[in-house]
mmCIF file of C-alpha atoms and ligand atoms in Angstrom:
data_model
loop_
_atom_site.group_PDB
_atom_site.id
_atom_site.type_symbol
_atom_site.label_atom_id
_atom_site.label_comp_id
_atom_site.label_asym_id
_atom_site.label_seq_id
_atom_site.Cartn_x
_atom_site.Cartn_y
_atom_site.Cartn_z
ATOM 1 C CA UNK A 1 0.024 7.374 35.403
ATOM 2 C CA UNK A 2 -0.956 11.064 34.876
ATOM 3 C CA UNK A 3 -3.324 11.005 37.738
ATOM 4 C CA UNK A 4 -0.729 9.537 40.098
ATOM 5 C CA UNK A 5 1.361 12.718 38.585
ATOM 6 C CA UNK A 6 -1.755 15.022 39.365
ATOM 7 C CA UNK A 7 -2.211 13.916 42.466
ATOM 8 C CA UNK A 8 1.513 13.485 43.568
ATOM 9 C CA UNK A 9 2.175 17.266 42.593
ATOM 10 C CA UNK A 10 -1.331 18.696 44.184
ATOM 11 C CA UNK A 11 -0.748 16.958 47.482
ATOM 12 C CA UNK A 12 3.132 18.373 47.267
ATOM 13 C CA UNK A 13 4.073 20.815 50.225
ATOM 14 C CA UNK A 14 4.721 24.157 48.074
ATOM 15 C CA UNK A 15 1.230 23.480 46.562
ATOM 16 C CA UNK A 16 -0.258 22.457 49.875
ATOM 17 C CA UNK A 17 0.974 25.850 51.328
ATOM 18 C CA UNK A 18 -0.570 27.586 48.401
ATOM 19 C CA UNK A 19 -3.853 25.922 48.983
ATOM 20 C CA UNK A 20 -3.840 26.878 52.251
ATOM 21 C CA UNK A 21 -3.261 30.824 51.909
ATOM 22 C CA UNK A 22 -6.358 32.586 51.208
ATOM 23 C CA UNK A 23 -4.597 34.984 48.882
ATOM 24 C CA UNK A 24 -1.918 33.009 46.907
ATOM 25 C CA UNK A 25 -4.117 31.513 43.880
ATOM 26 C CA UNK A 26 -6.452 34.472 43.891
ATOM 27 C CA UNK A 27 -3.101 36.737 43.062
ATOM 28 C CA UNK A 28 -1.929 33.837 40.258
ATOM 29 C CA UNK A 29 -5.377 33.781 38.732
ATOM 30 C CA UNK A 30 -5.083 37.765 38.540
ATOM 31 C CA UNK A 31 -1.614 37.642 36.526
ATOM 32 C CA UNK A 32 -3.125 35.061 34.394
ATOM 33 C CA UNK A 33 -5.631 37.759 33.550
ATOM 34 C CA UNK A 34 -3.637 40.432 33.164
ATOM 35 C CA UNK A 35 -1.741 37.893 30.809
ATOM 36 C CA UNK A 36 -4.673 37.299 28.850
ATOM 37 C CA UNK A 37 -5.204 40.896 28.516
ATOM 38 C CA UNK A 38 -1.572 41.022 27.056
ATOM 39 C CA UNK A 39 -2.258 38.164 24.788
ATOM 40 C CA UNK A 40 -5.355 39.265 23.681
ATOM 41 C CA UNK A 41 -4.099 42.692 22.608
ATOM 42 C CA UNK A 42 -1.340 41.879 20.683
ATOM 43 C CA UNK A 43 -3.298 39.170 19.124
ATOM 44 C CA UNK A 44 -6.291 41.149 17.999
ATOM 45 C CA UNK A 45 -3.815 44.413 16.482
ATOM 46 C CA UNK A 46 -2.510 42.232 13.877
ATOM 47 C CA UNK A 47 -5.743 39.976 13.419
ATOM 48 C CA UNK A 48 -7.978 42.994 13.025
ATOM 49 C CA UNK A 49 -5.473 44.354 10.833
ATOM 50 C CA UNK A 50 -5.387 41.516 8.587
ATOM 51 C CA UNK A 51 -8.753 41.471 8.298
ATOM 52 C CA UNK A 52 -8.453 44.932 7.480
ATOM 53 C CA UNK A 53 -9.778 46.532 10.241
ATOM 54 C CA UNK A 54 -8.022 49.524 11.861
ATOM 55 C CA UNK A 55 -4.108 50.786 11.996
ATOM 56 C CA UNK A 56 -4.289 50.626 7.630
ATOM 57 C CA UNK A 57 -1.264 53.284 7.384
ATOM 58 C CA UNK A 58 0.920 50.823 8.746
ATOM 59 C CA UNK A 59 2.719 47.799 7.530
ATOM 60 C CA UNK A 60 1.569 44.568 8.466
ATOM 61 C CA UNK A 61 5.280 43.001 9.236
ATOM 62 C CA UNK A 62 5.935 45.989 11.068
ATOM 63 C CA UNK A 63 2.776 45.920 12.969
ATOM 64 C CA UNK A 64 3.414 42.325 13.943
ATOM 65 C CA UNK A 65 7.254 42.689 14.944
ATOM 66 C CA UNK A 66 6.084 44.614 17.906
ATOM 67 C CA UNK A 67 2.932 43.072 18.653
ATOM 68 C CA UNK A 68 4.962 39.724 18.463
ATOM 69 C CA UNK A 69 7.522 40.510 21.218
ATOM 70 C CA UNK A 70 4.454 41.512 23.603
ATOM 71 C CA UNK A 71 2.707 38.017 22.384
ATOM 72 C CA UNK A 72 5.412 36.135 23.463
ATOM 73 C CA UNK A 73 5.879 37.759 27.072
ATOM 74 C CA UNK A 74 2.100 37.232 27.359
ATOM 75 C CA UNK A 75 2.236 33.751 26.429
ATOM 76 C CA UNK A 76 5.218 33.022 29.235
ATOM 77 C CA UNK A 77 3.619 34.963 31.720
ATOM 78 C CA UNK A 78 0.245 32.819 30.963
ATOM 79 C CA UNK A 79 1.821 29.246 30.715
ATOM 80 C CA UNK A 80 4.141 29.815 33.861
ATOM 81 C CA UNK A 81 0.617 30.897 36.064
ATOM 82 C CA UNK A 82 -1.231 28.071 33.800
ATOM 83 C CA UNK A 83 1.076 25.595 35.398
ATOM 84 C CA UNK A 84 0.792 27.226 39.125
ATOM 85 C CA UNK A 85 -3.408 27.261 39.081
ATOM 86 C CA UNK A 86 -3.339 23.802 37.679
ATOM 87 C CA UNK A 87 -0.920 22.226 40.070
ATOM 88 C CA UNK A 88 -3.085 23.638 42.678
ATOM 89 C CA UNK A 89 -6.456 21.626 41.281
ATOM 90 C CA UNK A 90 -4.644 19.392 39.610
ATOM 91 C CA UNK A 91 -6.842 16.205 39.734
ATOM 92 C CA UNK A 92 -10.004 18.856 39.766
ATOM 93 C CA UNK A 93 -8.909 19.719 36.340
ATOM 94 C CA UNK A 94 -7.416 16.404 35.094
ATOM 95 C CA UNK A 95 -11.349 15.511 34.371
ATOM 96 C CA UNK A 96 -12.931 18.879 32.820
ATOM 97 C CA UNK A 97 -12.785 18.094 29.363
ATOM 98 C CA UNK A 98 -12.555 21.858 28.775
ATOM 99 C CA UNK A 99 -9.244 21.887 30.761
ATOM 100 C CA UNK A 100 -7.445 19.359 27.850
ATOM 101 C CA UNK A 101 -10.018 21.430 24.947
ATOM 102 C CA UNK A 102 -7.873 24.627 26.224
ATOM 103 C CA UNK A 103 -4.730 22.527 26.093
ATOM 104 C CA UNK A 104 -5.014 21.398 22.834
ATOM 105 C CA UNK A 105 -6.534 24.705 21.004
ATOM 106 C CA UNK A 106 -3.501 26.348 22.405
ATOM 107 C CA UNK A 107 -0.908 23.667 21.232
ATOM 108 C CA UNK A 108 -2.904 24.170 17.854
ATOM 109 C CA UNK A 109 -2.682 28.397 17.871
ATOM 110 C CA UNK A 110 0.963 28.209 18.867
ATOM 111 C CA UNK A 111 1.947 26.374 16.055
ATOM 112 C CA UNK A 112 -0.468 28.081 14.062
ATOM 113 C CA UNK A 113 0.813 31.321 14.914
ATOM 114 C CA UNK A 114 4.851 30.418 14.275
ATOM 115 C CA UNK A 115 4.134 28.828 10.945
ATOM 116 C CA UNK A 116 1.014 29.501 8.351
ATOM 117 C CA UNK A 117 0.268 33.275 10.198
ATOM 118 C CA UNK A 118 3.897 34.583 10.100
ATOM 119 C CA UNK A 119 4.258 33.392 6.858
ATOM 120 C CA UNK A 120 1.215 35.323 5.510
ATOM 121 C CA UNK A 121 2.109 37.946 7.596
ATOM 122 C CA UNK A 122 5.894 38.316 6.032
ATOM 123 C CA UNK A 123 3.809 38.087 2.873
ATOM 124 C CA UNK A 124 1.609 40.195 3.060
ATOM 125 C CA UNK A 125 2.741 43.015 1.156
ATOM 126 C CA UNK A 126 4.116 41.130 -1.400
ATOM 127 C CA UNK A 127 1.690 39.585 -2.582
ATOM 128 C CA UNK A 128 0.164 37.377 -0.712
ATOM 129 C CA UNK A 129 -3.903 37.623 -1.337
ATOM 130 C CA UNK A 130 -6.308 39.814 1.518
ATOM 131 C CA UNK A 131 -8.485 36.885 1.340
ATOM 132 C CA UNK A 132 -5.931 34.749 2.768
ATOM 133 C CA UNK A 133 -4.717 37.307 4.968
ATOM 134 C CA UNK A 134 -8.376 37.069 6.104
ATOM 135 C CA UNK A 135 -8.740 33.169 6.404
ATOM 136 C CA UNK A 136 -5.676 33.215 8.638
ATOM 137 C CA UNK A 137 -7.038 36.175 11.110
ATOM 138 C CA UNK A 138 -10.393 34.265 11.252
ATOM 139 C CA UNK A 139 -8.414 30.907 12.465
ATOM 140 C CA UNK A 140 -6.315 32.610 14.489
ATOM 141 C CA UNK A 141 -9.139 34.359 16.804
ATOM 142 C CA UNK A 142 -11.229 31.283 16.435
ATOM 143 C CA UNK A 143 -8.303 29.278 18.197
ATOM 144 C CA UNK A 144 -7.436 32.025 20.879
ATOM 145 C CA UNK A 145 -11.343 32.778 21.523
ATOM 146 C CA UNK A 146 -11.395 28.482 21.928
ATOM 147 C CA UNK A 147 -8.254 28.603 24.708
ATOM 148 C CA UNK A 148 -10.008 31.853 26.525
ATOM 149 C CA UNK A 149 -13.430 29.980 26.561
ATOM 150 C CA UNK A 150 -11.743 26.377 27.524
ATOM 151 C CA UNK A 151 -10.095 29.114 30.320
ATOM 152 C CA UNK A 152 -13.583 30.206 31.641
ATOM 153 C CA UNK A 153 -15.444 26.913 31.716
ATOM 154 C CA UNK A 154 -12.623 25.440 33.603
ATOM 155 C CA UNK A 155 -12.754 28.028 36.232
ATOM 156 C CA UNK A 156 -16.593 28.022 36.576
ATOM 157 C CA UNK A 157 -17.091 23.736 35.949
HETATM 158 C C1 LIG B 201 -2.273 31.929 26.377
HETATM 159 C C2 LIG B 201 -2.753 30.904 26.965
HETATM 160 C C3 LIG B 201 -3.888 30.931 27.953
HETATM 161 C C4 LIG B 201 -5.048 31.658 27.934
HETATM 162 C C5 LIG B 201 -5.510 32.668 26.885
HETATM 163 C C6 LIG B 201 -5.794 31.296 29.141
HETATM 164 C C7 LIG B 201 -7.024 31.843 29.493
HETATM 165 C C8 LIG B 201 -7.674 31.575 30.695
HETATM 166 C C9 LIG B 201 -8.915 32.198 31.115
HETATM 167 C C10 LIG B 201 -9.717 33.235 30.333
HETATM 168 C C11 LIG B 201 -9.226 31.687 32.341
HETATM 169 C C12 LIG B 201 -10.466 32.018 33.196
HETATM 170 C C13 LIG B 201 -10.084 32.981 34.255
HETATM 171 C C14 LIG B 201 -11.296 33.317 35.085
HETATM 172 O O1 LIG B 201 -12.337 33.509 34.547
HETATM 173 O O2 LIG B 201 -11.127 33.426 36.271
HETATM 174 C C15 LIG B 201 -8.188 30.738 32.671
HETATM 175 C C16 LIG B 201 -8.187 30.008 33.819
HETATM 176 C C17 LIG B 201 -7.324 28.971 34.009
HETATM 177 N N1 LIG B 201 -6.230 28.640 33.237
HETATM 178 FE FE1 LIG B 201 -5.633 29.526 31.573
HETATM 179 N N2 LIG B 201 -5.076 30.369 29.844
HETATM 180 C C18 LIG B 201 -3.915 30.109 29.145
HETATM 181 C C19 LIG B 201 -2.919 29.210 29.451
HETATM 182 C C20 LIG B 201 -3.041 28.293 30.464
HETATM 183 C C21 LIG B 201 -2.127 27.185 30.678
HETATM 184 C C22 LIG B 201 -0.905 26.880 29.820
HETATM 185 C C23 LIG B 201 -2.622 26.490 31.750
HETATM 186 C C24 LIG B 201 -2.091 25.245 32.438
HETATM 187 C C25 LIG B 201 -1.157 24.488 32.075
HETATM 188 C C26 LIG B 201 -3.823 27.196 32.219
HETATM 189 C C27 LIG B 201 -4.569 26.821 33.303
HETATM 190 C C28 LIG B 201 -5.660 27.520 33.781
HETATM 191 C C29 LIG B 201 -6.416 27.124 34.966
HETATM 192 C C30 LIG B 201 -6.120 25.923 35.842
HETATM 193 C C31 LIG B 201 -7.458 28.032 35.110
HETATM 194 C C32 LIG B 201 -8.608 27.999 36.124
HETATM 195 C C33 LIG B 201 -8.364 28.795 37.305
HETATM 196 C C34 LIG B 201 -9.593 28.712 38.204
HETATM 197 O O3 LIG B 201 -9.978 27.614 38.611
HETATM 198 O O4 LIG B 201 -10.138 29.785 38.467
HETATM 199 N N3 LIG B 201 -4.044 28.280 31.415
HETATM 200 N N4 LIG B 201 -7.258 30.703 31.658
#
């Protein structure tokens, strides 16, 4: 059922056309970088910070407001290319294991993130221990660094 899917949208005309332009996913893969790059930053200011690493003057809560609002555009401008390069390879990437890894590490570090990390992040000044503050930065680049890796084995199989 989810091949047919696969293979109905890769064999689609929009996605045929994009396959056929020597430029079009070359310029989609690009933005996905430059997403990552996005991601990645706003990811690692408040990680780092957690783990007590760098920007110590400032609050963490106040640290992550910001960072948050750039997280979020990264993460829309990284899902909507996601979907464009897989549609493209669709059935390609339907059977690289890495390609569902990715999937489900970033299912996992999206939920992660809008749950146990903003809640020790909110906490963090009242309260809640370093050590945890810690734990949580660990898991949290541990599931990004799993998505970007999943990301690189997919494009290399
Ligand atoms: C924040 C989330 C994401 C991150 C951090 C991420 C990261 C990456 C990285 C590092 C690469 C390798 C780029 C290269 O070396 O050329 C990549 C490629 C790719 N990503 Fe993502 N990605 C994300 C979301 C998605 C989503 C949601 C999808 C699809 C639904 C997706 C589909 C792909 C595909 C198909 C490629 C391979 C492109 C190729 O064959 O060169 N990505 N991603």
């Amino acid at each position: 059922m989810l091949l047919e899917l696969c293979r109905w949208v890769q064999y689609s005309p929009p996605l045929v056309a994009m396959r056929g332009s020597p430029i079009l996913f070359p310029i989609v893969a690009t933005i996905h970088l430059m997403g990552l790059a996005v991601v990645g930053g706003s990811v690692l200011l408040v990680d780092l910070r957690l783990l007590g690493l760098g920007l110590r003057r400032q609050p963490v809560a106040v640290l992550a407001r910001d960072a948050d609002r750039w997280l979020f555009r990264g993460l829309v401008v990284m899902v909507s290319t996601g979907i464009l390069l897989f549609m493209c390879f669709a059935t390609k990437y339907y059977y690289l294991t890495f390609f569902w890894v990715k999937m489900a590490a970033l299912c996992a570090v999206i939920a992660f993130t809008v749950s146990v990390r903003r809640r020790i992040i909110m906490g963090h000044e009242g309260g809640v221990s370093a050590a945890s503050g810690r734990l949580v930065a660990l898991v949290s680049l541990a599931l990004w660094t799993t998505v970007a890796l999943g990301g690189r084995y997919i494009g290399f199989p």
